[in-house]
Tab-separated table of N, CA and C in Angstrom:
chain	number	residue	atom	x	y	z
A	1	THR	N	-4.734	23.121	9.810
A	1	THR	CA	-5.067	21.814	9.264
A	1	THR	C	-4.684	20.748	10.286
A	2	ASP	N	-5.417	19.658	10.324
A	2	ASP	CA	-5.238	18.662	11.376
A	2	ASP	C	-4.249	17.562	11.040
A	3	GLY	N	-4.061	17.266	9.762
A	3	GLY	CA	-3.216	16.148	9.382
A	3	GLY	C	-1.747	16.523	9.289
A	4	LEU	N	-0.907	15.503	9.291
A	4	LEU	CA	0.535	15.690	9.124
A	4	LEU	C	0.820	16.401	7.810
A	5	LEU	N	0.178	15.933	6.743
A	5	LEU	CA	0.283	16.532	5.401
A	5	LEU	C	-1.115	16.628	4.816
A	6	SER	N	-1.295	17.501	3.859
A	6	SER	CA	-2.534	17.564	3.099
A	6	SER	C	-2.357	16.645	1.892
A	7	ILE	N	-3.214	15.642	1.774
A	7	ILE	CA	-3.092	14.656	0.699
A	7	ILE	C	-4.336	14.708	-0.170
A	8	ASP	N	-4.141	15.004	-1.451
A	8	ASP	CA	-5.221	14.959	-2.431
A	8	ASP	C	-4.831	13.891	-3.446
A	9	ALA	N	-5.460	12.736	-3.321
A	9	ALA	CA	-5.095	11.590	-4.154
A	9	ALA	C	-5.972	11.470	-5.394
A	10	ASP	N	-6.826	12.484	-5.664
A	10	ASP	CA	-7.683	12.429	-6.844
A	10	ASP	C	-8.434	11.102	-6.794
A	11	SER	N	-8.395	10.278	-7.813
A	11	SER	CA	-9.037	8.968	-7.728
A	11	SER	C	-8.022	7.850	-7.570
A	12	LEU	N	-6.834	8.188	-7.105
A	12	LEU	CA	-5.813	7.173	-6.819
A	12	LEU	C	-6.142	6.494	-5.491
A	13	VAL	N	-5.709	5.260	-5.348
A	13	VAL	CA	-5.900	4.528	-4.098
A	13	VAL	C	-4.591	4.605	-3.314
A	14	LEU	N	-4.639	5.191	-2.124
A	14	LEU	CA	-3.469	5.230	-1.250
A	14	LEU	C	-3.381	3.877	-0.570
A	15	THR	N	-2.360	3.082	-0.925
A	15	THR	CA	-2.268	1.709	-0.417
A	15	THR	C	-1.306	1.573	0.749
A	16	ARG	N	-0.400	2.550	0.901
A	16	ARG	CA	0.561	2.447	1.997
A	16	ARG	C	1.133	3.825	2.312
A	17	MET	N	1.296	4.093	3.594
A	17	MET	CA	1.976	5.295	4.072
A	17	MET	C	2.931	4.829	5.152
A	18	GLU	N	4.213	5.121	4.965
A	18	GLU	CA	5.215	4.614	5.908
A	18	GLU	C	6.220	5.708	6.248
A	19	THR	N	6.788	5.608	7.429
A	19	THR	CA	7.856	6.531	7.786
A	19	THR	C	9.159	6.054	7.164
A	20	VAL	N	9.953	7.002	6.710
A	20	VAL	CA	11.285	6.750	6.161
A	20	VAL	C	12.203	7.787	6.799
A	21	PRO	N	13.526	7.598	6.745
A	21	PRO	CA	14.414	8.570	7.394
A	21	PRO	C	14.189	10.015	6.941
A	22	GLU	N	13.795	10.205	5.681
A	22	GLU	CA	13.597	11.553	5.145
A	22	GLU	C	12.273	12.177	5.564
A	23	GLY	N	11.282	11.360	5.903
A	23	GLY	CA	9.944	11.846	6.233
A	23	GLY	C	8.925	10.744	6.095
A	24	VAL	N	8.139	10.783	5.010
A	24	VAL	CA	7.125	9.750	4.771
A	24	VAL	C	7.160	9.303	3.313
A	25	ALA	N	6.768	8.059	3.092
A	25	ALA	CA	6.638	7.518	1.733
A	25	ALA	C	5.191	7.094	1.548
A	26	LEU	N	4.627	7.460	0.403
A	26	LEU	CA	3.254	7.094	0.065
A	26	LEU	C	3.269	6.247	-1.195
A	27	THR	N	2.559	5.134	-1.153
A	27	THR	CA	2.426	4.274	-2.320
A	27	THR	C	0.977	4.353	-2.780
A	28	VAL	N	0.796	4.608	-4.071
A	28	VAL	CA	-0.554	4.739	-4.627
A	28	VAL	C	-0.714	3.827	-5.834
A	29	LEU	N	-1.963	3.512	-6.123
A	29	LEU	CA	-2.312	2.702	-7.285
A	29	LEU	C	-3.374	3.445	-8.076
A	30	ASN	N	-3.159	3.562	-9.376
A	30	ASN	CA	-4.140	4.160	-10.264
A	30	ASN	C	-4.886	3.026	-10.958
A	31	LEU	N	-6.134	2.829	-10.583
A	31	LEU	CA	-6.947	1.762	-11.165
A	31	LEU	C	-7.593	2.175	-12.482
A	32	ASP	N	-7.533	3.454	-12.780
A	32	ASP	CA	-8.161	4.007	-13.970
A	32	ASP	C	-7.249	3.834	-15.187
A	33	ASN	N	-7.807	3.948	-16.374
A	33	ASN	CA	-7.000	3.878	-17.599
A	33	ASN	C	-6.239	5.169	-17.865
A	34	GLY	N	-6.770	6.294	-17.418
A	34	GLY	CA	-6.131	7.585	-17.645
A	34	GLY	C	-5.224	7.986	-16.497
A	35	ALA	N	-4.340	8.944	-16.766
A	35	ALA	CA	-3.423	9.443	-15.742
A	35	ALA	C	-4.174	10.301	-14.715
A	36	HIS	N	-3.693	10.279	-13.476
A	36	HIS	CA	-4.204	11.124	-12.400
A	36	HIS	C	-3.009	11.711	-11.667
A	37	GLU	N	-3.274	12.664	-10.780
A	37	GLU	CA	-2.185	13.360	-10.104
A	37	GLU	C	-2.328	13.249	-8.591
A	38	LEU	N	-1.233	12.906	-7.941
A	38	LEU	CA	-1.156	12.916	-6.490
A	38	LEU	C	-0.613	14.282	-6.082
A	39	ARG	N	-1.327	14.972	-5.175
A	39	ARG	CA	-0.906	16.291	-4.710
A	39	ARG	C	-0.729	16.264	-3.195
A	40	ILE	N	0.434	16.699	-2.759
A	40	ILE	CA	0.760	16.741	-1.332
A	40	ILE	C	1.078	18.179	-0.958
A	41	GLY	N	0.449	18.659	0.104
A	41	GLY	CA	0.699	20.016	0.582
A	41	GLY	C	0.997	20.017	2.068
A	42	ALA	N	1.133	21.199	2.599
A	42	ALA	CA	1.464	21.359	4.016
A	42	ALA	C	0.265	21.015	4.896
A	43	GLY	N	0.581	20.446	6.021
A	43	GLY	CA	-0.371	20.193	7.095
A	43	GLY	C	0.311	20.707	8.353
A	44	ARG	N	0.547	19.822	9.307
A	44	ARG	CA	1.334	20.203	10.490
A	44	ARG	C	2.805	20.389	10.136
A	45	VAL	N	3.220	19.750	9.058
A	45	VAL	CA	4.582	19.914	8.534
A	45	VAL	C	4.491	20.291	7.064
A	46	THR	N	5.577	20.838	6.538
A	46	THR	CA	5.610	21.280	5.146
A	46	THR	C	6.633	20.465	4.364
A	47	PRO	N	6.250	19.939	3.211
A	47	PRO	CA	7.215	19.234	2.372
A	47	PRO	C	8.346	20.175	1.946
A	48	VAL	N	9.590	19.692	2.033
A	48	VAL	CA	10.736	20.505	1.618
A	48	VAL	C	11.442	19.921	0.396
A	49	ALA	N	11.191	18.656	0.099
A	49	ALA	CA	11.764	17.988	-1.068
A	49	ALA	C	10.944	16.721	-1.302
A	50	ALA	N	11.051	16.174	-2.524
A	50	ALA	CA	10.299	14.957	-2.835
A	50	ALA	C	10.952	14.215	-3.989
A	51	GLN	N	10.831	12.884	-3.941
A	51	GLN	CA	11.314	12.044	-5.030
A	51	GLN	C	10.291	10.979	-5.364
A	52	ARG	N	10.178	10.714	-6.661
A	52	ARG	CA	9.454	9.525	-7.117
A	52	ARG	C	10.454	8.380	-7.017
A	53	THR	N	10.040	7.265	-6.445
A	53	THR	CA	10.908	6.091	-6.353
A	53	THR	C	10.186	4.896	-6.965
A	54	ASN	N	10.944	3.833	-7.208
A	54	ASN	CA	10.267	2.593	-7.570
A	54	ASN	C	9.730	1.989	-6.274
A	55	LEU	N	9.016	0.897	-6.368
A	55	LEU	CA	8.401	0.328	-5.167
A	55	LEU	C	9.430	-0.188	-4.166
A	56	ALA	N	10.648	-0.460	-4.629
A	56	ALA	CA	11.724	-0.908	-3.740
A	56	ALA	C	12.441	0.266	-3.065
A	57	GLY	N	12.161	1.505	-3.500
A	57	GLY	CA	12.750	2.670	-2.866
A	57	GLY	C	13.873	3.347	-3.626
A	58	ALA	N	14.266	2.834	-4.792
A	58	ALA	CA	15.325	3.474	-5.584
A	58	ALA	C	14.763	4.725	-6.257
A	59	VAL	N	15.492	5.827	-6.155
A	59	VAL	CA	15.024	7.099	-6.706
A	59	VAL	C	14.965	7.034	-8.232
A	60	ILE	N	13.822	7.448	-8.791
A	60	ILE	CA	13.625	7.549	-10.235
A	60	ILE	C	13.833	8.990	-10.676
A	61	GLU	N	13.250	9.927	-9.917
A	61	GLU	CA	13.405	11.345	-10.251
A	61	GLU	C	13.130	12.205	-9.028
A	62	THR	N	13.753	13.377	-9.011
A	62	THR	CA	13.478	14.380	-7.992
A	62	THR	C	12.402	15.300	-8.540
A	63	LEU	N	11.396	15.577	-7.715
A	63	LEU	CA	10.274	16.404	-8.143
A	63	LEU	C	10.393	17.808	-7.578
A	64	ALA	N	9.850	18.773	-8.289
A	64	ALA	CA	9.825	20.149	-7.796
A	64	ALA	C	8.998	20.215	-6.512
A	65	CYS	N	9.484	20.984	-5.563
A	65	CYS	CA	8.784	21.115	-4.287
A	65	CYS	C	8.930	22.544	-3.792
A	66	ASP	N	7.809	23.230	-3.646
A	66	ASP	CA	7.801	24.595	-3.125
A	66	ASP	C	6.832	24.694	-1.949
A	67	GLY	N	6.873	23.689	-1.090
A	67	GLY	CA	5.917	23.591	0.004
A	67	GLY	C	4.763	22.675	-0.357
A	68	SER	N	4.701	22.291	-1.625
A	68	SER	CA	3.743	21.290	-2.100
A	68	SER	C	4.390	20.532	-3.247
A	69	VAL	N	3.821	19.374	-3.549
A	69	VAL	CA	4.395	18.504	-4.574
A	69	VAL	C	3.268	17.917	-5.408
A	70	ARG	N	3.502	17.762	-6.687
A	70	ARG	CA	2.547	17.114	-7.590
A	70	ARG	C	3.269	15.998	-8.324
A	71	MET	N	2.633	14.831	-8.382
A	71	MET	CA	3.232	13.703	-9.083
A	71	MET	C	2.175	13.035	-9.952
A	72	PRO	N	2.356	13.071	-11.276
A	72	PRO	CA	1.415	12.364	-12.149
A	72	PRO	C	1.629	10.850	-12.037
A	73	VAL	N	0.526	10.124	-12.136
A	73	VAL	CA	0.583	8.658	-12.094
A	73	VAL	C	-0.150	8.136	-13.327
A	74	ALA	N	0.555	7.377	-14.135
A	74	ALA	CA	-0.018	6.823	-15.373
A	74	ALA	C	-1.171	5.875	-15.062
A	75	GLY	N	-2.004	5.649	-16.064
A	75	GLY	CA	-3.115	4.712	-15.913
A	75	GLY	C	-2.631	3.307	-15.613
A	76	ARG	N	-3.366	2.629	-14.745
A	76	ARG	CA	-3.078	1.239	-14.368
A	76	ARG	C	-1.662	1.053	-13.834
A	77	ALA	N	-1.193	2.029	-13.047
A	77	ALA	CA	0.197	1.970	-12.570
A	77	ALA	C	0.273	2.183	-11.065
A	78	TRP	N	1.319	1.611	-10.497
A	78	TRP	CA	1.710	1.871	-9.115
A	78	TRP	C	2.697	3.033	-9.109
A	79	ALA	N	2.755	3.798	-8.023
A	79	ALA	CA	3.736	4.857	-7.882
A	79	ALA	C	4.051	5.031	-6.395
A	80	ARG	N	5.272	5.471	-6.136
A	80	ARG	CA	5.705	5.706	-4.756
A	80	ARG	C	6.360	7.077	-4.691
A	81	LEU	N	5.972	7.853	-3.686
A	81	LEU	CA	6.483	9.206	-3.493
A	81	LEU	C	7.091	9.312	-2.105
A	82	VAL	N	8.339	9.765	-2.031
A	82	VAL	CA	8.985	10.032	-0.747
A	82	VAL	C	8.958	11.543	-0.540
A	83	VAL	N	8.347	11.964	0.553
A	83	VAL	CA	8.213	13.377	0.886
A	83	VAL	C	9.138	13.695	2.065
A	84	HIS	N	10.070	14.592	1.836
A	84	HIS	CA	10.985	15.036	2.894
A	84	HIS	C	10.293	16.118	3.708
A	85	ILE	N	10.322	15.976	5.019
A	85	ILE	CA	9.703	16.974	5.894
A	85	ILE	C	10.680	17.455	6.949
């Protein structure tokens, strides 16, 4: 695979991707009324851990990570995912 990570944003809008000390942080927006799922998998690097954070970066929850990560995003909501690589 050619990318750093495999990103499947479903119908979410990826609004920001930034480097953080742990790896990368992705900010997405769900413009739809229903929930959608952000899925991150291995590319040139493999996710080893992940957390959902608020937009300021405070950890909300640690997500299961087995080389890939899934994060549901509620309708009409912003979400931020920090992926450790």
